[in-house]
């Protein structure tokens, strides 16, 4: 497979289809992830009320559930939206932000995974370890330390949960339990801006909305996102100008720049 | 009427009076609309608790109600704030974000319009169509397709509801049921950033706070906002640098640049 | 004491320790204060659910409570987090946003101060006056007018409450009831961006997390923050480009630039 051409094709398809991505997400990244979703060419909608989340989820092409600032009410809304989406064949992408940091967070993440059909699970290594019982330790909502290589964990958790698992970090790993893909795009400045992991989840959802294979969608989305970060870093003077340049790059990146830059490897 | 001079005069008056604009708004645009309000020279306050919204509304010169991420609690707060404002003669500007997308949203928008005295109603064509029973269809919170020309709809809905109606789009229409004004300022990049419609509502509220005639305030505010977008687009490299430049332009735009640029036409 | 060297040393220590700062903050500034916390080298976590705030507070090195968009639920979460923090010897920094604007806000601020052990109280002059019974008047969440010189008020309120008090404004004052320090760094553009006061609170929390003396931490943090604002203003074209430059400067400012620029004076 020529990954460069595939990333270009999927990026183009997102712009043509303009899929609606329903987010139930956290208070820190609501604005940023809406703008990231727009920048890649999809259409974001953020809706949280129990009275409407099922209706909104059914209008969407993908549903993002992100528990960064979860409350009991929001968890109920996530379950309603997730069930409605699955019943309608709409993929659910779950971002278990901060799983492992507190018992409530870990238990909630595990409950969501148990009660919903998750199509793609995206987290950093410590979050994925926490939800899957791999041990490890989460420090706040940042990546902590885990003892199992991330790629091996991605494959094992994908197999155990029967879902596509994406473990992001300096290198990202995507697996469905059989295939395992590594994406080496990205830049250290991503760790200096809040919500860049949540934004990656939104980009994955946009690509998944137009590509039925979750592993392909996840790898292509992360290569695209990481390459945009590389371009952005070249012109920025710190974290905030980097964030501005990242969104601009997500909006503009295409063609040869994209084809040459993607670093995707099947392991 | 010389619209150029009028826009300059109102812009200046906002800066002199520095009216307090109480917002009950959505989670996506809270920060952006606060900054837009500051950039045009007004003073934003965001307050949601039922225990204080009536008190806060009475301190304000205009109240913005925006249901982008509505919940049942927030709707109650909007009704409390709206009633307190109207009782004190303070104008209420309502932004029915996403009306038409779900039954809950449409019903809530209609309830707010029925129970409160709305001074200005601002939405895109599909939202205004949804709240007024013009049919049409809303896709998420973005503009959908409607079959009636926007100007004609603005006038009809204004007449039916007895309020000023603003329908924003490539051309904006403002009507009180009799007069109908078109504003042709703006830029396509506005559709690539989340919350630019909500931001327009905040600018309208700031102008309405210092100008009793809602049609004049709405037209002047949208010309000012649209012209700032045109200036911003000239120096931006994508949606995020455009948003930064838009806020800078709202802060700085004045004098001849402003007088020459406004495109307001009475129909 | 050589303040220049002290500010450099504390700035460096924040980066080395990377303290976790738990925020329960308002909807307007959630994203901004998370990014400010990251930019100065600390690690932010925003968590609000009653089920986890005590656990999260105990993981942190400092807890920020900010009541800008308070609700009854959030107040309960603040009390739970604050009690857990104090029991574990973790400093609580309180920002009574908008105290004085409505009876609910003033009463809530006073309740938090009464029921919790506040390590540092940070507000503008009208907010500090409101919570301490100095009279004065708050206009929305902006600074109003008060009749007592800010430095004198800082010392008196610190003495009355037995806490460190920081009164920010054109000149900032920090006192523990005995010592009184004035910081003259800063720039007028800070008043054109929402959440710059809340951001100052986050920087103070990050410095306090690595420096046990609250007066020293507060003065060093505000000099650092104000100096970053001065640098940012030199290259910005309005409020939004200023905000971007401010975050970039908070990330980069160090060494001689820092040592020469701080304007701290013991009164």
CSV table of N, CA, C and O in Angstrom, one decimal, chain C residues 32-123:
chain,number,residue,atom,x,y,z
C,32,UNK,N,-7.2,28.4,28.4
C,32,UNK,CA,-6.1,29.4,28.6
C,32,UNK,C,-5.3,29.1,29.8
C,32,UNK,O,-4.0,29.0,29.7
C,33,UNK,N,-5.9,28.8,30.9
C,33,UNK,CA,-5.1,28.6,32.1
C,33,UNK,C,-4.4,27.3,32.1
C,33,UNK,O,-3.3,27.2,32.7
C,34,UNK,N,-4.9,26.3,31.4
C,34,UNK,CA,-4.2,25.0,31.2
C,34,UNK,C,-3.0,25.3,30.4
C,34,UNK,O,-1.9,24.8,30.7
C,35,UNK,N,-3.1,26.1,29.3
C,35,UNK,CA,-2.0,26.4,28.5
C,35,UNK,C,-0.9,27.3,29.2
C,35,UNK,O,0.3,27.1,29.0
C,36,UNK,N,-1.4,28.2,30.0
C,36,UNK,CA,-0.5,29.0,30.8
C,36,UNK,C,0.3,28.2,31.7
C,36,UNK,O,1.6,28.3,31.9
C,37,UNK,N,-0.4,27.3,32.4
C,37,UNK,CA,0.3,26.4,33.3
C,37,UNK,C,1.4,25.5,32.6
C,37,UNK,O,2.5,25.4,33.1
C,38,UNK,N,1.0,25.0,31.4
C,38,UNK,CA,2.0,24.3,30.7
C,38,UNK,C,3.2,25.2,30.2
C,38,UNK,O,4.3,24.8,30.3
C,39,UNK,N,2.9,26.4,29.8
C,39,UNK,CA,3.9,27.3,29.3
C,39,UNK,C,4.9,27.6,30.4
C,39,UNK,O,6.1,27.8,30.0
C,40,UNK,N,4.5,27.7,31.6
C,40,UNK,CA,5.5,28.0,32.7
C,40,UNK,C,6.3,26.8,33.1
C,40,UNK,O,7.1,26.8,34.0
C,41,UNK,N,5.8,25.6,32.6
C,41,UNK,CA,6.6,24.4,32.9
C,41,UNK,C,5.9,23.5,33.9
C,41,UNK,O,6.5,22.4,34.2
C,42,UNK,N,4.7,23.8,34.4
C,42,UNK,CA,4.0,23.0,35.3
C,42,UNK,C,3.0,22.1,34.5
C,42,UNK,O,2.9,22.2,33.3
C,43,UNK,N,2.3,21.3,35.2
C,43,UNK,CA,1.4,20.3,34.6
C,43,UNK,C,0.0,20.6,35.1
C,43,UNK,O,-0.3,20.4,36.3
C,44,UNK,N,-1.0,21.0,34.2
C,44,UNK,CA,-2.3,21.3,34.7
C,44,UNK,C,-3.2,20.1,34.7
C,44,UNK,O,-3.1,19.2,33.8
C,45,UNK,N,-4.1,20.0,35.6
C,45,UNK,CA,-5.2,19.0,35.4
C,45,UNK,C,-6.5,19.7,35.9
C,45,UNK,O,-6.5,20.4,36.9
C,46,UNK,N,-7.5,19.7,35.1
C,46,UNK,CA,-8.8,20.2,35.4
C,46,UNK,C,-9.7,19.1,35.7
C,46,UNK,O,-9.9,18.2,34.9
C,47,UNK,N,-10.3,19.0,36.9
C,47,UNK,CA,-11.2,17.9,37.3
C,47,UNK,C,-12.2,18.5,38.3
C,47,UNK,O,-11.9,19.2,39.2
C,48,UNK,N,-13.5,18.2,38.0
C,48,UNK,CA,-14.6,18.8,38.7
C,48,UNK,C,-15.6,17.9,39.4
C,48,UNK,O,-16.4,18.4,40.2
C,49,UNK,N,-15.6,16.6,39.1
C,49,UNK,CA,-16.6,15.7,39.6
C,49,UNK,C,-16.4,15.5,41.1
C,49,UNK,O,-15.3,15.2,41.6
C,50,UNK,N,-17.5,15.6,41.9
C,50,UNK,CA,-17.4,15.4,43.3
C,50,UNK,C,-16.8,14.0,43.6
C,50,UNK,O,-16.1,13.8,44.6
C,51,UNK,N,-17.0,13.1,42.7
C,51,UNK,CA,-16.5,11.7,42.9
C,51,UNK,C,-15.0,11.6,42.9
C,51,UNK,O,-14.4,10.6,43.3
C,52,UNK,N,-14.3,12.7,42.3
C,52,UNK,CA,-12.9,12.5,42.2
C,52,UNK,C,-12.0,13.7,42.6
C,52,UNK,O,-10.8,13.6,42.7
C,53,UNK,N,-12.7,14.9,43.0
C,53,UNK,CA,-11.9,16.1,43.2
C,53,UNK,C,-10.9,15.9,44.4
C,53,UNK,O,-9.8,16.4,44.4
C,54,UNK,N,-11.4,15.2,45.4
C,54,UNK,CA,-10.5,15.0,46.6
C,54,UNK,C,-9.3,14.2,46.2
C,54,UNK,O,-8.1,14.5,46.6
C,55,UNK,N,-9.5,13.1,45.5
C,55,UNK,CA,-8.4,12.3,45.0
C,55,UNK,C,-7.4,13.0,44.1
C,55,UNK,O,-6.2,12.9,44.3
C,56,UNK,N,-8.0,13.8,43.2
C,56,UNK,CA,-7.1,14.6,42.3
C,56,UNK,C,-6.3,15.7,43.1
C,56,UNK,O,-5.2,15.9,42.8
C,57,UNK,N,-7.0,16.3,44.0
C,57,UNK,CA,-6.3,17.4,44.8
C,57,UNK,C,-5.1,16.8,45.5
C,57,UNK,O,-4.1,17.4,45.6
C,58,UNK,N,-5.3,15.6,46.1
C,58,UNK,CA,-4.2,14.9,46.8
C,58,UNK,C,-3.0,14.6,45.9
C,58,UNK,O,-1.9,14.4,46.4
C,59,UNK,N,-3.2,14.4,44.6
C,59,UNK,CA,-2.1,14.1,43.7
C,59,UNK,C,-1.3,15.4,43.3
C,59,UNK,O,-0.3,15.3,42.8
C,60,UNK,N,-1.9,16.6,43.6
C,60,UNK,CA,-1.4,17.8,43.1
C,60,UNK,C,-0.4,18.4,44.1
C,60,UNK,O,-0.3,18.0,45.2
C,61,UNK,N,0.4,19.4,43.6
C,61,UNK,CA,1.3,20.2,44.4
C,61,UNK,C,0.7,21.5,44.8
C,61,UNK,O,1.2,22.2,45.7
C,62,UNK,N,-0.4,21.9,44.1
C,62,UNK,CA,-1.2,23.1,44.5
C,62,UNK,C,-2.5,23.0,43.8
C,62,UNK,O,-2.7,22.3,42.8
C,63,UNK,N,-3.5,23.6,44.5
C,63,UNK,CA,-4.9,23.5,44.0
C,63,UNK,C,-5.4,24.9,43.8
C,63,UNK,O,-5.3,25.8,44.7
C,64,UNK,N,-5.9,25.2,42.6
C,64,UNK,CA,-6.5,26.5,42.2
C,64,UNK,C,-8.0,26.4,42.2
C,64,UNK,O,-8.6,25.6,41.5
C,65,UNK,N,-8.6,27.2,43.0
C,65,UNK,CA,-10.1,27.3,43.0
C,65,UNK,C,-10.5,28.7,42.4
C,65,UNK,O,-10.0,29.7,42.9
C,66,UNK,N,-11.3,28.7,41.4
C,66,UNK,CA,-11.6,30.0,40.7
C,66,UNK,C,-13.1,29.9,40.4
C,66,UNK,O,-13.6,29.0,39.8
C,67,UNK,N,-13.8,30.9,41.0
C,67,UNK,CA,-15.3,30.8,40.9
C,67,UNK,C,-15.9,31.7,39.8
C,67,UNK,O,-17.1,32.1,39.9
C,68,UNK,N,-15.2,31.9,38.7
C,68,UNK,CA,-15.7,32.8,37.6
C,68,UNK,C,-17.1,32.4,37.1
C,68,UNK,O,-17.8,33.3,36.8
C,69,UNK,N,-17.3,31.1,36.9
C,69,UNK,CA,-18.7,30.7,36.4
C,69,UNK,C,-19.2,29.7,37.4
C,69,UNK,O,-19.7,28.6,37.0
C,70,UNK,N,-19.2,30.0,38.7
C,70,UNK,CA,-19.6,29.1,39.7
C,70,UNK,C,-21.0,28.6,39.6
C,70,UNK,O,-21.9,29.3,39.1
C,71,UNK,N,-21.3,27.4,40.0
C,71,UNK,CA,-22.6,26.8,40.2
C,71,UNK,C,-22.6,26.1,41.5
C,71,UNK,O,-21.5,25.9,42.1
C,72,UNK,N,-23.8,25.8,42.0
C,72,UNK,CA,-23.9,25.2,43.4
C,72,UNK,C,-23.0,23.9,43.4
C,72,UNK,O,-22.3,23.6,44.3
C,73,UNK,N,-23.1,23.1,42.3
C,73,UNK,CA,-22.3,21.8,42.2
C,73,UNK,C,-20.8,22.1,42.3
C,73,UNK,O,-20.1,21.4,43.0
C,74,UNK,N,-20.4,23.1,41.6
C,74,UNK,CA,-19.0,23.4,41.5
C,74,UNK,C,-18.5,23.9,42.9
C,74,UNK,O,-17.3,23.6,43.3
C,75,UNK,N,-19.3,24.6,43.6
C,75,UNK,CA,-18.9,25.1,44.9
C,75,UNK,C,-18.7,23.9,45.8
C,75,UNK,O,-17.7,23.8,46.6
C,76,UNK,N,-19.6,22.9,45.8
C,76,UNK,CA,-19.4,21.7,46.6
C,76,UNK,C,-18.1,21.0,46.2
C,76,UNK,O,-17.3,20.5,47.1
C,77,UNK,N,-17.8,20.9,44.9
C,77,UNK,CA,-16.5,20.3,44.5
C,77,UNK,C,-15.3,21.1,45.0
C,77,UNK,O,-14.3,20.5,45.4
C,78,UNK,N,-15.4,22.4,45.0
C,78,UNK,CA,-14.3,23.2,45.5
C,78,UNK,C,-14.1,23.0,47.0
C,78,UNK,O,-12.9,22.9,47.4
C,79,UNK,N,-15.1,22.8,47.7
C,79,UNK,CA,-15.0,22.6,49.2
C,79,UNK,C,-14.4,21.2,49.4
C,79,UNK,O,-13.5,21.1,50.3
C,80,UNK,N,-14.8,20.2,48.7
C,80,UNK,CA,-14.2,18.9,48.8
C,80,UNK,C,-12.7,18.9,48.4
C,80,UNK,O,-11.9,18.3,49.2
C,81,UNK,N,-12.4,19.5,47.3
C,81,UNK,CA,-11.0,19.6,46.9
C,81,UNK,C,-10.2,20.3,47.9
C,81,UNK,O,-9.0,19.9,48.2
C,82,UNK,N,-10.7,21.5,48.3
C,82,UNK,CA,-9.9,22.3,49.2
C,82,UNK,C,-9.6,21.6,50.6
C,82,UNK,O,-8.5,21.7,51.1
C,83,UNK,N,-10.7,20.9,51.1
C,83,UNK,CA,-10.4,20.2,52.4
C,83,UNK,C,-9.4,19.1,52.2
C,83,UNK,O,-8.5,18.9,53.1
C,84,UNK,N,-9.5,18.4,51.1
C,84,UNK,CA,-8.5,17.3,50.9
C,84,UNK,C,-7.1,17.8,50.8
C,84,UNK,O,-6.2,17.2,51.3
C,85,UNK,N,-7.0,18.9,50.0
C,85,UNK,CA,-5.7,19.5,49.8
C,85,UNK,C,-5.1,20.0,51.2
C,85,UNK,O,-4.0,19.6,51.5
C,86,UNK,N,-5.9,20.7,51.9
C,86,UNK,CA,-5.3,21.2,53.2
C,86,UNK,C,-5.0,20.1,54.1
C,86,UNK,O,-3.9,20.1,54.8
C,87,UNK,N,-5.8,19.0,54.2
C,87,UNK,CA,-5.5,17.9,55.1
C,87,UNK,C,-4.2,17.2,54.7
C,87,UNK,O,-3.5,16.7,55.5
C,88,UNK,N,-3.8,17.4,53.4
C,88,UNK,CA,-2.6,16.8,52.9
C,88,UNK,C,-1.4,17.8,52.9
C,88,UNK,O,-0.3,17.5,52.3
C,89,UNK,N,-1.7,19.0,53.3
C,89,UNK,CA,-0.6,20.0,53.3
C,89,UNK,C,-0.3,20.6,52.0
C,89,UNK,O,0.7,21.2,51.7
C,90,UNK,N,-1.3,20.5,51.1
C,90,UNK,CA,-1.1,21.1,49.8
C,90,UNK,C,-1.8,22.5,49.7
C,90,UNK,O,-2.9,22.6,50.1
C,91,UNK,N,-1.1,23.5,49.2
C,91,UNK,CA,-1.6,24.8,49.3
C,91,UNK,C,-2.8,25.0,48.3
C,91,UNK,O,-2.8,24.5,47.2
C,92,UNK,N,-3.8,25.8,48.8
C,92,UNK,CA,-4.9,26.2,48.0
C,92,UNK,C,-4.9,27.7,47.7
C,92,UNK,O,-4.7,28.5,48.5
C,93,UNK,N,-5.0,27.9,46.4
C,93,UNK,CA,-4.9,29.3,45.9
C,93,UNK,C,-6.3,29.7,45.4
C,93,UNK,O,-6.9,28.9,44.6
C,94,UNK,N,-6.9,30.7,45.9
C,94,UNK,CA,-8.3,31.0,45.6
C,94,UNK,C,-8.4,32.3,44.9
C,94,UNK,O,-7.8,33.4,45.2
C,95,UNK,N,-9.2,32.3,43.8
C,95,UNK,CA,-9.4,33.5,42.9
C,95,UNK,C,-10.9,33.8,42.9
C,95,UNK,O,-11.7,33.1,42.2
C,96,UNK,N,-11.4,34.8,43.7
C,96,UNK,CA,-12.8,35.0,43.9
C,96,UNK,C,-13.4,35.9,42.8
C,96,UNK,O,-13.8,37.0,43.0
C,97,UNK,N,-13.4,35.4,41.5
C,97,UNK,CA,-13.7,36.2,40.3
C,97,UNK,C,-15.1,36.8,40.5
C,97,UNK,O,-16.1,36.1,40.7
C,98,UNK,N,-15.2,38.1,40.3
C,98,UNK,CA,-16.5,38.7,40.3
C,98,UNK,C,-17.1,38.9,41.7
C,98,UNK,O,-18.3,39.3,41.7
C,99,UNK,N,-16.4,38.6,42.7
C,99,UNK,CA,-17.0,38.8,44.1
C,99,UNK,C,-17.4,40.3,44.2
C,99,UNK,O,-16.6,41.2,43.7
C,100,UNK,N,-18.5,40.5,44.7
C,100,UNK,CA,-19.0,41.9,44.8
C,100,UNK,C,-20.1,42.2,43.7
C,100,UNK,O,-20.8,43.1,43.9
C,101,UNK,N,-20.1,41.4,42.6
C,101,UNK,CA,-21.0,41.7,41.5
C,101,UNK,C,-22.4,41.3,41.9
C,101,UNK,O,-23.4,42.0,41.6
C,102,UNK,N,-22.6,40.1,42.5
C,102,UNK,CA,-23.9,39.7,42.9
C,102,UNK,C,-23.8,39.1,44.3
C,102,UNK,O,-22.7,38.7,44.8
C,103,UNK,N,-24.9,39.2,45.1
C,103,UNK,CA,-24.9,38.6,46.4
C,103,UNK,C,-24.4,37.2,46.5
C,103,UNK,O,-23.7,36.8,47.4
C,104,UNK,N,-24.8,36.3,45.5
C,104,UNK,CA,-24.4,34.9,45.5
C,104,UNK,C,-22.9,34.8,45.4
C,104,UNK,O,-22.3,34.0,46.1
C,105,UNK,N,-22.3,35.6,44.5
C,105,UNK,CA,-20.9,35.5,44.4
C,105,UNK,C,-20.1,35.9,45.6
C,105,UNK,O,-19.2,35.3,46.1
C,106,UNK,N,-20.6,37.0,46.2
C,106,UNK,CA,-19.9,37.5,47.4
C,106,UNK,C,-20.1,36.5,48.5
C,106,UNK,O,-19.1,36.2,49.2
C,107,UNK,N,-21.3,36.0,48.7
C,107,UNK,CA,-21.5,35.1,49.8
C,107,UNK,C,-20.7,33.8,49.6
C,107,UNK,O,-20.2,33.2,50.5
C,108,UNK,N,-20.6,33.3,48.3
C,108,UNK,CA,-19.9,32.1,48.1
C,108,UNK,C,-18.4,32.3,48.3
C,108,UNK,O,-17.7,31.4,48.9
C,109,UNK,N,-17.9,33.4,47.9
C,109,UNK,CA,-16.4,33.7,48.2
C,109,UNK,C,-16.2,33.7,49.7
C,109,UNK,O,-15.2,33.1,50.1
C,110,UNK,N,-17.1,34.4,50.4
C,110,UNK,CA,-16.8,34.4,51.8
C,110,UNK,C,-17.0,33.0,52.5
C,110,UNK,O,-16.2,32.7,53.4
C,111,UNK,N,-17.9,32.2,52.0
C,111,UNK,CA,-18.0,30.9,52.5
C,111,UNK,C,-16.8,30.1,52.2
C,111,UNK,O,-16.3,29.3,53.1
C,112,UNK,N,-16.2,30.2,51.0
C,112,UNK,CA,-15.0,29.4,50.7
C,112,UNK,C,-13.9,29.8,51.6
C,112,UNK,O,-13.1,29.0,52.1
C,113,UNK,N,-13.7,31.1,51.8
C,113,UNK,CA,-12.7,31.6,52.7
C,113,UNK,C,-12.9,31.1,54.1
C,113,UNK,O,-11.9,30.8,54.8
C,114,UNK,N,-14.1,31.1,54.6
C,114,UNK,CA,-14.4,30.7,55.9
C,114,UNK,C,-14.2,29.2,56.1
C,114,UNK,O,-13.7,28.8,57.2
C,115,UNK,N,-14.6,28.4,55.2
C,115,UNK,CA,-14.6,27.0,55.4
C,115,UNK,C,-13.3,26.3,55.0
C,115,UNK,O,-13.1,25.1,55.4
C,116,UNK,N,-12.5,27.0,54.2
C,116,UNK,CA,-11.2,26.3,53.7
C,116,UNK,C,-10.0,27.1,54.3
C,116,UNK,O,-10.2,28.2,54.7
C,117,UNK,N,-8.9,26.4,54.3
C,117,UNK,CA,-7.7,27.1,54.6
C,117,UNK,C,-7.1,27.6,53.3
C,117,UNK,O,-6.5,26.8,52.6
C,118,UNK,N,-7.2,28.9,53.1
C,118,UNK,CA,-6.7,29.4,51.8
C,118,UNK,C,-5.2,29.8,52.0
C,118,UNK,O,-4.9,30.6,53.0
C,119,UNK,N,-4.4,29.4,51.2
C,119,UNK,CA,-2.9,29.7,51.3
C,119,UNK,C,-2.6,31.1,50.7
C,119,UNK,O,-1.9,31.9,51.2
C,120,UNK,N,-3.2,31.3,49.5
C,120,UNK,CA,-3.0,32.6,48.8
C,120,UNK,C,-4.4,33.0,48.2
C,120,UNK,O,-5.1,32.2,47.5
C,121,UNK,N,-4.8,34.2,48.4
C,121,UNK,CA,-6.0,34.8,47.9
C,121,UNK,C,-5.6,35.8,46.8
C,121,UNK,O,-4.9,36.8,47.2
C,122,UNK,N,-6.1,35.6,45.6
C,122,UNK,CA,-5.6,36.6,44.5
C,122,UNK,C,-6.9,37.2,43.8
C,122,UNK,O,-7.7,36.4,43.4
C,123,UNK,N,-6.9,38.5,43.8
C,123,UNK,CA,-8.0,39.1,43.1
C,123,UNK,C,-7.7,40.6,42.7
C,123,UNK,O,-6.6,41.0,43.1
